[in-house]
Structures are given as C-alpha cells and as structure tokens.
PDB file of C-alpha atoms in Angstrom:
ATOM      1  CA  UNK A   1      -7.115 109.673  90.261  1.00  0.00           C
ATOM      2  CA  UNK A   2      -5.129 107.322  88.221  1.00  0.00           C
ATOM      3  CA  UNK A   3      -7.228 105.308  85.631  1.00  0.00           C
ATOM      4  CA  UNK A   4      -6.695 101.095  86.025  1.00  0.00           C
ATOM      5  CA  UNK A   5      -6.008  99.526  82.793  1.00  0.00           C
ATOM      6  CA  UNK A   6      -8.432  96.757  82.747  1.00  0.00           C
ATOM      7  CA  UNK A   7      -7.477  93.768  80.102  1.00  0.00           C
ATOM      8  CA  UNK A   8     -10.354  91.369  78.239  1.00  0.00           C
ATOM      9  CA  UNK A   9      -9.620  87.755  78.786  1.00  0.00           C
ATOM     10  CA  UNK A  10     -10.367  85.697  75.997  1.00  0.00           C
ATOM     11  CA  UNK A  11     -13.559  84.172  75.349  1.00  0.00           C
ATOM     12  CA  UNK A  12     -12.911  80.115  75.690  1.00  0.00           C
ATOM     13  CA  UNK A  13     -13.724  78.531  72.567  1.00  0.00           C
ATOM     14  CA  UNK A  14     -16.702  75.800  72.705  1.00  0.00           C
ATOM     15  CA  UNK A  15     -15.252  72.087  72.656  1.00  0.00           C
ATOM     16  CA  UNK A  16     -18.977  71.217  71.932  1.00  0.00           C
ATOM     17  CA  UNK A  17     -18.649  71.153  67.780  1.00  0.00           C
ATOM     18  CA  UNK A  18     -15.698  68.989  67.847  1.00  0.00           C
ATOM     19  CA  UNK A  19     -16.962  66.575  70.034  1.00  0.00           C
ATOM     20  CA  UNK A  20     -19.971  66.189  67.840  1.00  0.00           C
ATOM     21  CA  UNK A  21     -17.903  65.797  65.213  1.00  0.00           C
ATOM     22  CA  UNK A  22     -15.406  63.013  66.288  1.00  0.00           C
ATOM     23  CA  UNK A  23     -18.683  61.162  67.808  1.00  0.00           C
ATOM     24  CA  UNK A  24     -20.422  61.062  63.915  1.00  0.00           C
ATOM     25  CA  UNK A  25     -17.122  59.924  62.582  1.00  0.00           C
ATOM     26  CA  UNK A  26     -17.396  57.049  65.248  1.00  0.00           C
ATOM     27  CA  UNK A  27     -20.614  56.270  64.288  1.00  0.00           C
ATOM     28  CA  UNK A  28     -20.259  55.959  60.864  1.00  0.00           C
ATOM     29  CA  UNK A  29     -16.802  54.077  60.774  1.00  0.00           C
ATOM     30  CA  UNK A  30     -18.144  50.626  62.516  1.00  0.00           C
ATOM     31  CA  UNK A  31     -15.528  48.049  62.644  1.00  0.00           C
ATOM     32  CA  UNK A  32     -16.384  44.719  60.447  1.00  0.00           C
ATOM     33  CA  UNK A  33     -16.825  41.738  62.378  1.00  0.00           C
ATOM     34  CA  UNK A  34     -15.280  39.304  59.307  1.00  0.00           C
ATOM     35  CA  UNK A  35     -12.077  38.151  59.955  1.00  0.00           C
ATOM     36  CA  UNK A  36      -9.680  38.526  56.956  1.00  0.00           C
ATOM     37  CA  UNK A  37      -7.209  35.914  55.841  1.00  0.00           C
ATOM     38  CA  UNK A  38      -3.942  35.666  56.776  1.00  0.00           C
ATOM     39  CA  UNK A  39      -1.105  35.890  54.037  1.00  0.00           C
ATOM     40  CA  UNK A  40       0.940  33.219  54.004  1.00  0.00           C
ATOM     41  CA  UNK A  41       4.353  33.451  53.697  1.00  0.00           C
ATOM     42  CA  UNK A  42       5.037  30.709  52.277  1.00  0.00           C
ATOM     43  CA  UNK A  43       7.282  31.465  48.702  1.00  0.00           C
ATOM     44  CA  UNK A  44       5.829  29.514  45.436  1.00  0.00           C
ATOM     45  CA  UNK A  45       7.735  26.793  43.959  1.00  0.00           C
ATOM     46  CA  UNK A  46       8.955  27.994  40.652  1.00  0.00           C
ATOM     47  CA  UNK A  47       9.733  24.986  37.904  1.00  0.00           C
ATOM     48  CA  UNK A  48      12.646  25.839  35.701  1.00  0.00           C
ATOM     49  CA  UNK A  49      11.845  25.036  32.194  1.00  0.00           C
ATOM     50  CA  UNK A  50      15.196  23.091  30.843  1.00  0.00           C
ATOM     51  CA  UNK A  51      16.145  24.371  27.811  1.00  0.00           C
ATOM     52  CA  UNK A  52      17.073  21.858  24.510  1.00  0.00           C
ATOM     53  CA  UNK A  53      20.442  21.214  24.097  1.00  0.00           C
ATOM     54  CA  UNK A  54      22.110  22.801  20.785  1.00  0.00           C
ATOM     55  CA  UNK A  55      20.802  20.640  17.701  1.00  0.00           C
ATOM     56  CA  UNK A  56      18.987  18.219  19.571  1.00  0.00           C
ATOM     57  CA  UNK A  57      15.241  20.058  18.318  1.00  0.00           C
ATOM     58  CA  UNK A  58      14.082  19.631  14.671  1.00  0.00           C
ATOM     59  CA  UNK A  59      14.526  23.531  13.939  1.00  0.00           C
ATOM     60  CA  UNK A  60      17.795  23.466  15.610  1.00  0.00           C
ATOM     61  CA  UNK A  61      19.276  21.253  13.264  1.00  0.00           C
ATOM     62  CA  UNK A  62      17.632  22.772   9.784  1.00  0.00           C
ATOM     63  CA  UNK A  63      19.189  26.191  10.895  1.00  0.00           C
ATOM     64  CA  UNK A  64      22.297  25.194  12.075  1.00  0.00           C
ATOM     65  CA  UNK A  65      25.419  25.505   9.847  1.00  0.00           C
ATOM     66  CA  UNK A  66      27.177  22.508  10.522  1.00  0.00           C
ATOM     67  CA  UNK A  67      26.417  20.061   7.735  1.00  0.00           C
ATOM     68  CA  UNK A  68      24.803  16.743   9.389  1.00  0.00           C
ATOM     69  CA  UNK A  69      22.596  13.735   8.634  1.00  0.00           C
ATOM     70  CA  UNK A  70      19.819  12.964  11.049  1.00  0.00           C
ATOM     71  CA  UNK A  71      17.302  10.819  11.297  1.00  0.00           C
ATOM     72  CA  UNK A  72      14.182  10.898  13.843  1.00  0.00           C
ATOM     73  CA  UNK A  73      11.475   7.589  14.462  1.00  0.00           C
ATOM     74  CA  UNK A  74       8.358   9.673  14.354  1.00  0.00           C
ATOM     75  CA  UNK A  75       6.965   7.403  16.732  1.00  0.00           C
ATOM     76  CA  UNK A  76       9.230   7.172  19.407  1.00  0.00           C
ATOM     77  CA  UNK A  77      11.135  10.088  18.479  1.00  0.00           C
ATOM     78  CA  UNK A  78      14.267   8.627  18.981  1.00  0.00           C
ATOM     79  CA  UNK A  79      16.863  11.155  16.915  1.00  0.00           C
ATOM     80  CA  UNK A  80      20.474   9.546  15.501  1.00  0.00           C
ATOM     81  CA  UNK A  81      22.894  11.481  13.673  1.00  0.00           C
ATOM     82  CA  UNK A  82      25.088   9.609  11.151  1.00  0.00           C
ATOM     83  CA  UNK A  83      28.666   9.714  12.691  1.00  0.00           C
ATOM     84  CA  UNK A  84      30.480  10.116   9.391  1.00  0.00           C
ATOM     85  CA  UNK A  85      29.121  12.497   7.245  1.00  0.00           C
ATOM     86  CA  UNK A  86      29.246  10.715   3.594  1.00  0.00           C
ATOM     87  CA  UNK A  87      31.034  12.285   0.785  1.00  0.00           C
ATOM     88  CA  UNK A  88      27.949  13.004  -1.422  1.00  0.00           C
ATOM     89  CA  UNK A  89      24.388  12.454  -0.856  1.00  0.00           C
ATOM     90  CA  UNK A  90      22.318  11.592  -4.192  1.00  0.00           C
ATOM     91  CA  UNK A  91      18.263  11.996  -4.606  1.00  0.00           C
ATOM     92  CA  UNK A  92      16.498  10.544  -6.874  1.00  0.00           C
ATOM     93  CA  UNK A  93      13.136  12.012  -8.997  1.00  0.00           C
ATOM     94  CA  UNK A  94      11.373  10.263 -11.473  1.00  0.00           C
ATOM     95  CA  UNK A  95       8.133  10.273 -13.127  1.00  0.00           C
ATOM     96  CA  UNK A  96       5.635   7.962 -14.648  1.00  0.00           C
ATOM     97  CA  UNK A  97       6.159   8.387 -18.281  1.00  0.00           C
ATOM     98  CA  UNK A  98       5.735   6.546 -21.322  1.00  0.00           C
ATOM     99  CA  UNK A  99       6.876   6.057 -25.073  1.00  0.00           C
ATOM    100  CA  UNK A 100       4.764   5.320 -27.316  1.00  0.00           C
ATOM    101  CA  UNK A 101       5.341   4.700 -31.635  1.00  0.00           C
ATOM    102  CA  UNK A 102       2.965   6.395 -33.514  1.00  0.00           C
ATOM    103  CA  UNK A 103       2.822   5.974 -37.723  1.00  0.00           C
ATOM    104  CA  UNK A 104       4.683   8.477 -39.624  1.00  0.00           C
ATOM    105  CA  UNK A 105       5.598  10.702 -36.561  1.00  0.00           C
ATOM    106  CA  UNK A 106       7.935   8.259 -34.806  1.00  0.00           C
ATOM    107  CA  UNK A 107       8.024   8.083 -30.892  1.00  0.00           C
ATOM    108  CA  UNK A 108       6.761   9.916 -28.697  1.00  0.00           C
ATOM    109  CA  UNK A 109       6.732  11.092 -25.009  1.00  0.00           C
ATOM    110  CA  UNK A 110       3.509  10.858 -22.905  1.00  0.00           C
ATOM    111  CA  UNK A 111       4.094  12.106 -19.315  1.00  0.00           C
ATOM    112  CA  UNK A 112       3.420  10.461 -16.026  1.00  0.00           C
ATOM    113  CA  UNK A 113       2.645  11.375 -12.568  1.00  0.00           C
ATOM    114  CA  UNK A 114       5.743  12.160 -10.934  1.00  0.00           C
ATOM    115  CA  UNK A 115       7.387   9.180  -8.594  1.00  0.00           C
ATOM    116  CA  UNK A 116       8.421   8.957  -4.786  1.00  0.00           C
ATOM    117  CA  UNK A 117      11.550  10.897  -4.250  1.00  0.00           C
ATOM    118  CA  UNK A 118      14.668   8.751  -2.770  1.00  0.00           C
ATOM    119  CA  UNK A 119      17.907   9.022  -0.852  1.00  0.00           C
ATOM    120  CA  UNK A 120      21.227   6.734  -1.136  1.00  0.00           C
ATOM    121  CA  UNK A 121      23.542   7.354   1.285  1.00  0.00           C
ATOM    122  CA  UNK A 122      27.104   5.247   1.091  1.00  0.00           C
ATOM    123  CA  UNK A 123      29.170   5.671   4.505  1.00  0.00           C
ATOM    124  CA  UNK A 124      31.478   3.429   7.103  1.00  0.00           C
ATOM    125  CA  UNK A 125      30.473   2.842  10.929  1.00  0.00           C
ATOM    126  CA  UNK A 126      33.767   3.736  12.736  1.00  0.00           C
ATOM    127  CA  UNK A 127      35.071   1.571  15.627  1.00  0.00           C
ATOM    128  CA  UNK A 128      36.192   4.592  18.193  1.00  0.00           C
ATOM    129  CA  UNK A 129      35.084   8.296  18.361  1.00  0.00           C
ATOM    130  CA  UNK A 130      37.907  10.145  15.725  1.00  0.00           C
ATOM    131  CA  UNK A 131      38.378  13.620  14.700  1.00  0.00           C
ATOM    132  CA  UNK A 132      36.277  13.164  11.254  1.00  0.00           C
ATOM    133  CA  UNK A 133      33.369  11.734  13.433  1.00  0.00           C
ATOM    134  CA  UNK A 134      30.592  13.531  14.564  1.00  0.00           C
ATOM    135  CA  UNK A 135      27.174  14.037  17.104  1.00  0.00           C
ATOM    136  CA  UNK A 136      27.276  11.648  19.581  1.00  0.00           C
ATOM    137  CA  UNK A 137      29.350   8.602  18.991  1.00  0.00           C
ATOM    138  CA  UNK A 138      28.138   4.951  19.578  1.00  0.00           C
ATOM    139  CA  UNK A 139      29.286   1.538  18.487  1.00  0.00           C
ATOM    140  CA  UNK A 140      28.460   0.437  14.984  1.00  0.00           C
ATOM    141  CA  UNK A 141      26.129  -2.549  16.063  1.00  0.00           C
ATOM    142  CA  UNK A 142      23.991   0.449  17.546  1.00  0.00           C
ATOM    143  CA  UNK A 143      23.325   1.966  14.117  1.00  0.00           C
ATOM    144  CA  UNK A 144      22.944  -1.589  12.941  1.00  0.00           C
ATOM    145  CA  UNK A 145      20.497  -2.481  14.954  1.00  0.00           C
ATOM    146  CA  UNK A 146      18.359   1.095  14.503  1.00  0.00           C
ATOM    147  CA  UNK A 147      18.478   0.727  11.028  1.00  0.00           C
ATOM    148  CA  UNK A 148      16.931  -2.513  11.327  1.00  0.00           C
ATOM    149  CA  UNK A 149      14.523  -1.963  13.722  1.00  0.00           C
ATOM    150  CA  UNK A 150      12.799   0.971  11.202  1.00  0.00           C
ATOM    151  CA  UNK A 151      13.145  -1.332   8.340  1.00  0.00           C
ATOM    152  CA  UNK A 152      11.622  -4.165  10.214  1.00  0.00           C
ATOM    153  CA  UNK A 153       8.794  -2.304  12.402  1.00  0.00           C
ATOM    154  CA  UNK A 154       7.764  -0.688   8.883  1.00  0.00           C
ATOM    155  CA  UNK A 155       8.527   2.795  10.618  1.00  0.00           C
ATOM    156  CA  UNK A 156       8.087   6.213   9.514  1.00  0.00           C
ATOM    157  CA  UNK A 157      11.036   8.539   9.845  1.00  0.00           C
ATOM    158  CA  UNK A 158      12.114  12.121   9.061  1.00  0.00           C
ATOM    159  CA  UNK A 159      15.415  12.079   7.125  1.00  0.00           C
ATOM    160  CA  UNK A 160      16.908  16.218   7.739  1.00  0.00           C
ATOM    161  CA  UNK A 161      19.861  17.291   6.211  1.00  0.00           C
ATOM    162  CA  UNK A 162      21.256  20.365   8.385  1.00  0.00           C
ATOM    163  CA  UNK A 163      22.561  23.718   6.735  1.00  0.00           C
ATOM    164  CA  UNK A 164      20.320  22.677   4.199  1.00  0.00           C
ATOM    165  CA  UNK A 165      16.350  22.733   3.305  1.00  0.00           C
ATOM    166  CA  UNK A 166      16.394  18.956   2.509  1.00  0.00           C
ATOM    167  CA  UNK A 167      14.140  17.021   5.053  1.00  0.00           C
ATOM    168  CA  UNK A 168      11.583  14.460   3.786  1.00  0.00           C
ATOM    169  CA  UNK A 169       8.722  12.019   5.321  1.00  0.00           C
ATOM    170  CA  UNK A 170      10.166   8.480   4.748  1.00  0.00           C
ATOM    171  CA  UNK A 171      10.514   5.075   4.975  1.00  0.00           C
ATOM    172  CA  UNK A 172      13.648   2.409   5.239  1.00  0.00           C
ATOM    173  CA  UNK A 173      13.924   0.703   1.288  1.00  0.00           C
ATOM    174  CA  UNK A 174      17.013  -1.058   1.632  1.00  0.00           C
ATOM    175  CA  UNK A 175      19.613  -1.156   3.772  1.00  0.00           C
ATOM    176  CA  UNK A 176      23.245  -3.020   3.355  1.00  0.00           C
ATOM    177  CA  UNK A 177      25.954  -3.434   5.576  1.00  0.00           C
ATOM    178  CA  UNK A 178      29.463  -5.477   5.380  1.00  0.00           C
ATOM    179  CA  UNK A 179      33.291  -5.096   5.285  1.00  0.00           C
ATOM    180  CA  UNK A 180      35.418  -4.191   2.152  1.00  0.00           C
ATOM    181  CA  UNK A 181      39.376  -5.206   1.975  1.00  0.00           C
ATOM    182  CA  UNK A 182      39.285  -7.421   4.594  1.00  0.00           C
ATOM    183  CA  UNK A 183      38.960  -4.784   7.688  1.00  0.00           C
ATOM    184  CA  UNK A 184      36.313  -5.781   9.673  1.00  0.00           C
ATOM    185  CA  UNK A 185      36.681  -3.087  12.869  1.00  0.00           C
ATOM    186  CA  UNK A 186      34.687  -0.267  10.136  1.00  0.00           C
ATOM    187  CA  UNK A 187      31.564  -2.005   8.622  1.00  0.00           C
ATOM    188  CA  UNK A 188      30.500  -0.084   5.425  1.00  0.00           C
ATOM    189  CA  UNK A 189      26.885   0.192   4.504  1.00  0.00           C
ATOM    190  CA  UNK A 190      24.471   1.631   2.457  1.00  0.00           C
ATOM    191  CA  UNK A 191      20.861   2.829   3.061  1.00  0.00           C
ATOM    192  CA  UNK A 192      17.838   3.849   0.747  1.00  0.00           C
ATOM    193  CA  UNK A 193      15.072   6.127   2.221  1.00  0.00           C
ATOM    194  CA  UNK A 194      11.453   6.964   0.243  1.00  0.00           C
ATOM    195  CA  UNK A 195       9.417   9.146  -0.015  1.00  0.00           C
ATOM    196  CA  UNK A 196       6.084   8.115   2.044  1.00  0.00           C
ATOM    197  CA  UNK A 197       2.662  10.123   1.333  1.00  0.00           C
ATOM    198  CA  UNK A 198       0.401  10.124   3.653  1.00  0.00           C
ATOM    199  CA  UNK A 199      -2.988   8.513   2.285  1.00  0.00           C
ATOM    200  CA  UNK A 200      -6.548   7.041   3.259  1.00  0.00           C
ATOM    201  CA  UNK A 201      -9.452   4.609   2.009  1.00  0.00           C
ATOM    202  CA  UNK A 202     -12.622   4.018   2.741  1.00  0.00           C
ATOM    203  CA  UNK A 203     -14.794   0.751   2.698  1.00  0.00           C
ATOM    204  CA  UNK A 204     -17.813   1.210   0.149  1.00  0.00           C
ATOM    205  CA  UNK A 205     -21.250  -0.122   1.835  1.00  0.00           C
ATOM    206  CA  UNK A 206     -23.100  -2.570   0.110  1.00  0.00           C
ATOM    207  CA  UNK A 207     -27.103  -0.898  -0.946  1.00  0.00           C
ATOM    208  CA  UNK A 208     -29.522  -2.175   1.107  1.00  0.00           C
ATOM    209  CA  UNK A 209     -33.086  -3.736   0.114  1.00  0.00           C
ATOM    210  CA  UNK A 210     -35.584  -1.689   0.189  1.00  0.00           C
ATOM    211  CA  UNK A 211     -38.309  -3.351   2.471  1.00  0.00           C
ATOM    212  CA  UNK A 212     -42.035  -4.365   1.712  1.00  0.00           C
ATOM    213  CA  UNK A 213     -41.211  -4.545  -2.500  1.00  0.00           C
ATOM    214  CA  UNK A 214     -40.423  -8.148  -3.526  1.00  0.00           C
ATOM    215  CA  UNK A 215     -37.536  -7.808  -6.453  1.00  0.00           C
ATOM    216  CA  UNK A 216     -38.215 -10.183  -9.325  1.00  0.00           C
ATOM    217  CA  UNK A 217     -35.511 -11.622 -11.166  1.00  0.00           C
ATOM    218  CA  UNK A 218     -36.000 -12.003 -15.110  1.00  0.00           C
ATOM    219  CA  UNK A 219     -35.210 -15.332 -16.202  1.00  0.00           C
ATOM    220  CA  UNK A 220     -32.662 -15.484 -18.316  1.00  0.00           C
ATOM    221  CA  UNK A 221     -32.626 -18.708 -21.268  1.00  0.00           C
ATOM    222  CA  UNK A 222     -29.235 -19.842 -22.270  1.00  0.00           C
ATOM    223  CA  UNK A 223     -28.537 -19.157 -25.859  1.00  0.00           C
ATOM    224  CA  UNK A 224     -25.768 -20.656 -28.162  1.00  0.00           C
ATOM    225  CA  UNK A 225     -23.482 -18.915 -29.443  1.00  0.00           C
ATOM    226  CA  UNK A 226     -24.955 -19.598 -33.197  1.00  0.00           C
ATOM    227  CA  UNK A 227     -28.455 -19.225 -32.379  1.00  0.00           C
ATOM    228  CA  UNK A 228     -31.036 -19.338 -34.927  1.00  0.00           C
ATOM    229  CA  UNK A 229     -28.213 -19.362 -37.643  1.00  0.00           C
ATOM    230  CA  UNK A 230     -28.262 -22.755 -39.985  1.00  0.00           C
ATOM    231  CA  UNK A 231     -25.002 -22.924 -41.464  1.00  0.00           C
ATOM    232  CA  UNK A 232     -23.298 -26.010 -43.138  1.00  0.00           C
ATOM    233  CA  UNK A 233     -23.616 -29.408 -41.028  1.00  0.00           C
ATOM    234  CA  UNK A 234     -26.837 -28.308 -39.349  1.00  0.00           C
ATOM    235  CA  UNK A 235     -29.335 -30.438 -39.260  1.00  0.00           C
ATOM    236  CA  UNK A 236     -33.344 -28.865 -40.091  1.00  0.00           C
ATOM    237  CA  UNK A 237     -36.644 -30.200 -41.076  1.00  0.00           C
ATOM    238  CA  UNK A 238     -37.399 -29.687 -44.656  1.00  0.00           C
ATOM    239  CA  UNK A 239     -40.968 -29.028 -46.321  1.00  0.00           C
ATOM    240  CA  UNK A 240     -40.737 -27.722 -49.701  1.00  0.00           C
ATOM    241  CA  UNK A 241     -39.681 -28.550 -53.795  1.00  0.00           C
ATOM    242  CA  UNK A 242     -35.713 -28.990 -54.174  1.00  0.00           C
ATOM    243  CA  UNK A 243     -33.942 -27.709 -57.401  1.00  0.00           C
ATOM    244  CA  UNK A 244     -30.859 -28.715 -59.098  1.00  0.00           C
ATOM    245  CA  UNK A 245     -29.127 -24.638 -58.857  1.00  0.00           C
ATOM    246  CA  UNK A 246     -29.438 -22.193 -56.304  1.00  0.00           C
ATOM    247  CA  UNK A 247     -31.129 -19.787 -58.973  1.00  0.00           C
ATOM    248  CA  UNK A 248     -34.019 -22.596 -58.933  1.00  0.00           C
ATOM    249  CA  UNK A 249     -33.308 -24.452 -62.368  1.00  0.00           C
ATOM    250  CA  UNK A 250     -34.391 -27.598 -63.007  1.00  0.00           C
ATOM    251  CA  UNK A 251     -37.156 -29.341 -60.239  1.00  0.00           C
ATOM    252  CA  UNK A 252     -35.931 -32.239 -58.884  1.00  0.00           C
ATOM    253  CA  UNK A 253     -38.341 -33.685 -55.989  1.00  0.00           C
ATOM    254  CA  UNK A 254     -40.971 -32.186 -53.314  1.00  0.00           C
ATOM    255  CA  UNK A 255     -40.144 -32.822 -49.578  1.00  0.00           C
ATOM    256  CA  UNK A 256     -43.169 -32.900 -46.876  1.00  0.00           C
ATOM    257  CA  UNK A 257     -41.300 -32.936 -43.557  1.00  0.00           C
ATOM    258  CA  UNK A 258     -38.018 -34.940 -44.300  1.00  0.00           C
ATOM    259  CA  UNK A 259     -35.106 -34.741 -41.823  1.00  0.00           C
ATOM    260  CA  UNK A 260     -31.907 -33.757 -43.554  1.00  0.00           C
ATOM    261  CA  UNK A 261     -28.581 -32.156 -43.359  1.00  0.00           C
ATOM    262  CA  UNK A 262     -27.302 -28.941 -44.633  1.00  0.00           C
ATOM    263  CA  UNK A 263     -23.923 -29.522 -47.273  1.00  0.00           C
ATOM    264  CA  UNK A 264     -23.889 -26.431 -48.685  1.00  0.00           C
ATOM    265  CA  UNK A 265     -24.553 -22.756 -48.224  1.00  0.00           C
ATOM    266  CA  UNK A 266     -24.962 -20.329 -50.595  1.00  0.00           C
ATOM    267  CA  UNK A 267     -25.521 -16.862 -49.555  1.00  0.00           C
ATOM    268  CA  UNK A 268     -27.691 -14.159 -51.507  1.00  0.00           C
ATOM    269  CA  UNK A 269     -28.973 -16.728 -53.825  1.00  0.00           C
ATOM    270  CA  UNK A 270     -32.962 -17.154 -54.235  1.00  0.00           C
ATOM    271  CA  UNK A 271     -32.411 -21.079 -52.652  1.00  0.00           C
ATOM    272  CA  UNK A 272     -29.549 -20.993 -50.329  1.00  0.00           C
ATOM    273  CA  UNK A 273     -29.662 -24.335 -48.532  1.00  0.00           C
ATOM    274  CA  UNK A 274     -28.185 -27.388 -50.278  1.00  0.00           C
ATOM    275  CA  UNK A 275     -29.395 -31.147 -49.014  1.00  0.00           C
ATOM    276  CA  UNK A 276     -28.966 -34.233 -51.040  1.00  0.00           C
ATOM    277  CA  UNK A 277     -31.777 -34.015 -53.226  1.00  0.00           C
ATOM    278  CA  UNK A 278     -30.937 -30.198 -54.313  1.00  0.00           C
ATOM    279  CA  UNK A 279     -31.259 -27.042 -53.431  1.00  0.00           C
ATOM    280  CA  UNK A 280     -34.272 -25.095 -51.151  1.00  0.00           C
ATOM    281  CA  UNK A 281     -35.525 -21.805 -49.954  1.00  0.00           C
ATOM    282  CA  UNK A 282     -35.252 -20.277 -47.013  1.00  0.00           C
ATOM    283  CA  UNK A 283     -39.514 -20.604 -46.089  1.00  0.00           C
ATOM    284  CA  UNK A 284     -38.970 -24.165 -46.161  1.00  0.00           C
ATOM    285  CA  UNK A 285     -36.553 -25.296 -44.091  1.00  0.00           C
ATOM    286  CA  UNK A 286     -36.746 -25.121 -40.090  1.00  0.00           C
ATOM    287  CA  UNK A 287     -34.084 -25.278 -37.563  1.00  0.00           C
ATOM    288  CA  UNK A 288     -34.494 -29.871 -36.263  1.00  0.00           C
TER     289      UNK A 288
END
C-alpha cells in the first residue's frame, strides 16, 4: 500500500478585526459641516516708496562733499540752493560786554551775554545756467522774489552749509540787490541771516478778591513837602517874651498871640526864631 501525502490548507485569516477597525476610524473622523473660505487669488497691491533725490533731504546735504548754500522755509519747506557759490562766507559772534573806568585801576572789562550769531553772504544772480553755476538753475527775479517773501512774511528758515557742520535757525535781516558797472543781465546782492531762539511768555493773572471780607482803604492826608518845618518867610502865631540876641540878652517886649513872620533862623541857639520885635523860643511860636 502506498501512503497519500495529504497537504494542510491554510487557515483563512479573520477579516473581522480589520473591519472593526476601519469602522472606529470612521466614527471618530466626522466630517465638519463649516464651510472654509476660499483663498483669493487676487495679488496685493504693493506701493513703491520713491526714494529722495541726491541732496534734496536735510542730511543729504550736511554729508555731502560738494560745498553748497541752501536755504529751507521751515514752513512750507520750500528748499533753494544759491546758484553761485560766494567766494567767502563770514559769521559774526558777539557778546554783550561793557567798559567801565574805575579810580586808580583804569578800565575795565565786564562781560555780557553772548549775542545772536549772523551770516553775510555777497554773490551775483546769473542770467543763464553756466559752468560755475550750480543746483538747479532759475532766473534771478526767482531768488528775488524768495528772498523777499521770507523777509516780508517774517519767516523762519534753516541756512545749511554742505561739506560743512554750519547750519543755523534764522531769520532774513537785510537783504540788497542791484547792478555794479553798468551790467544789468547779473544783479549782485547781499543777504544777512540771524540767529533766531526759540522763546515763550506768559500773561501774569491779576489776584482776585477774596469774597465776604470788605478791604478798607487807609486814608491817606496830603503832606507838603516842608511839613511841620518853620523856616525863614513862614508865617506862625507867636505867644511868648522876645529878646534882642539869640542867647536871650536883653528883653525887649512880651507877645500874647501876635501874627508875625519869621526873618531869621538861627539854628542851635537857645531862641532860634527872629520876628521884628526880637528873637523867641521854640515853645512859643506855632506853625499860622
């Protein structure tokens, strides 16, 4: 008898688990009802910042190492630079101080408060744009007229002198403008800035009353200028014996209430006063 070999089929694995599981993962993942915006795909307007042209800002110009003159209205701020740099620029600094002569030392210096600090400049307005000119050219009735209008409007401007330090709060002092040797297509002028210093005042308010307490003002009697002084020509009552010195020699006549005049006054002396009939004491004569 030949033996049968007799092979074990596999046992089928249970699909049961795995079910179960992808069912619970259902369950818990629930799909949200919300709906969620849509992205628009629209692209964002960007804005471009422009940028400040070379020497046009105020830190531009202090750092930059061309040598310039500009001048900027605060209020407006409206900026012009001088088209012809001038050949020198000169400030001026002064203080407040006094001489004074003093015995057996001779004169003497007593300082002051330092003054506003000013600025001459001396230049020509050219007719047409040349190689020596420079910044933005314009005609010379254009500076004219700005120099005018800050003078007149009482404006406040900031003188800067570039590749320099040198820029100062100020105000127009004087400004001149003409023609020299008979050339009238390049007007000269010359312009004085100062200093200004920013200040302030205030009002001062008046005390008030305070109410319910009545104030009562002390009377005041006029007084002359020589009062209760008898000096020579003033008239007084006099009650008492006259004597022929001031020392009180020699009676000459009693007085009850006679009207008389003062001649003579001698101070220090035991009778000062002097009337016709002689001289008197002090006790007896009263002020008429």
């Amino acid at each position: 008898m030949v033996a049968k070999k007799t092979t074990k089929k596999p046992a089928k694995k249970s699909t049961k688990k795995k079910t179960t599981k992808k069912a619970a993962k259902k369950t818990t993942k629930k799909k949200s009802t919300a709906r969620k915006p849509k992205k628009s795909t629209k692209k964002k307007a960007t804005v471009k910042k422009k940028r400040p042209q070379k020497g046009k800002t105020r830190k531009n110009r202090i750092r930059s190492k061309k040598f310039g003159v500009y001048i900027t209205d605060q209020k407006s701020g409206k900026t012009v630079q001088i088209p012809v740099n001038p050949e020198s620029l000169s400030f001026t600094r002064e203080s407040d101080d006094t001489s004074q002569k003093i015995i057996k030392l001779g004169e003497v210096n007593q300082l002051g408060l330092r003054k506003l600090t000013s600025i001459q400049i001396d230049s020509f307005l050219p007719k047409r744009k040349a190689p020596y000119t420079v910044g933005k050219w314009h005609k010379p009735q254009y500076y004219i007229d700005f120099f005018n209008s800050l003078q007149k409007g009482k404006k406040k401007v900031r003188v800067t002198v570039t590749s320099t330090k040198i820029t100062f709060l100020m105000t127009v002092s004087s400004f001149k403008h003409g023609f020299e040797k008979g050339y009238a297509d390049d007007p000269t002028y010359t312009i004085i800035f100062k200093q200004y210093v920013p200040f302030s005042y205030s009002k001062i308010k008046k005390r008030k009353k305070p109410k319910g307490k009545s104030v009562t003002k002390k009377s005041k009697k006029k007084r002359s200028s020589k009062a209760g002084k008898i000096t020579r020509g003033t008239n007084v009552i006099v009650t008492g014996t006259a004597y022929h010195k001031s020392t009180g020699g020699g009676k000459a006549k009693s007085l009850k209430k006679a009207k008389r005049k003062i001649t003579l006054v001698s101070a220090g002396k035991k009778y000062p006063y002097h009337i016709k009939e002689g001289w008197v004491t002090k006790k007896s004569v009263k002020k008429a």
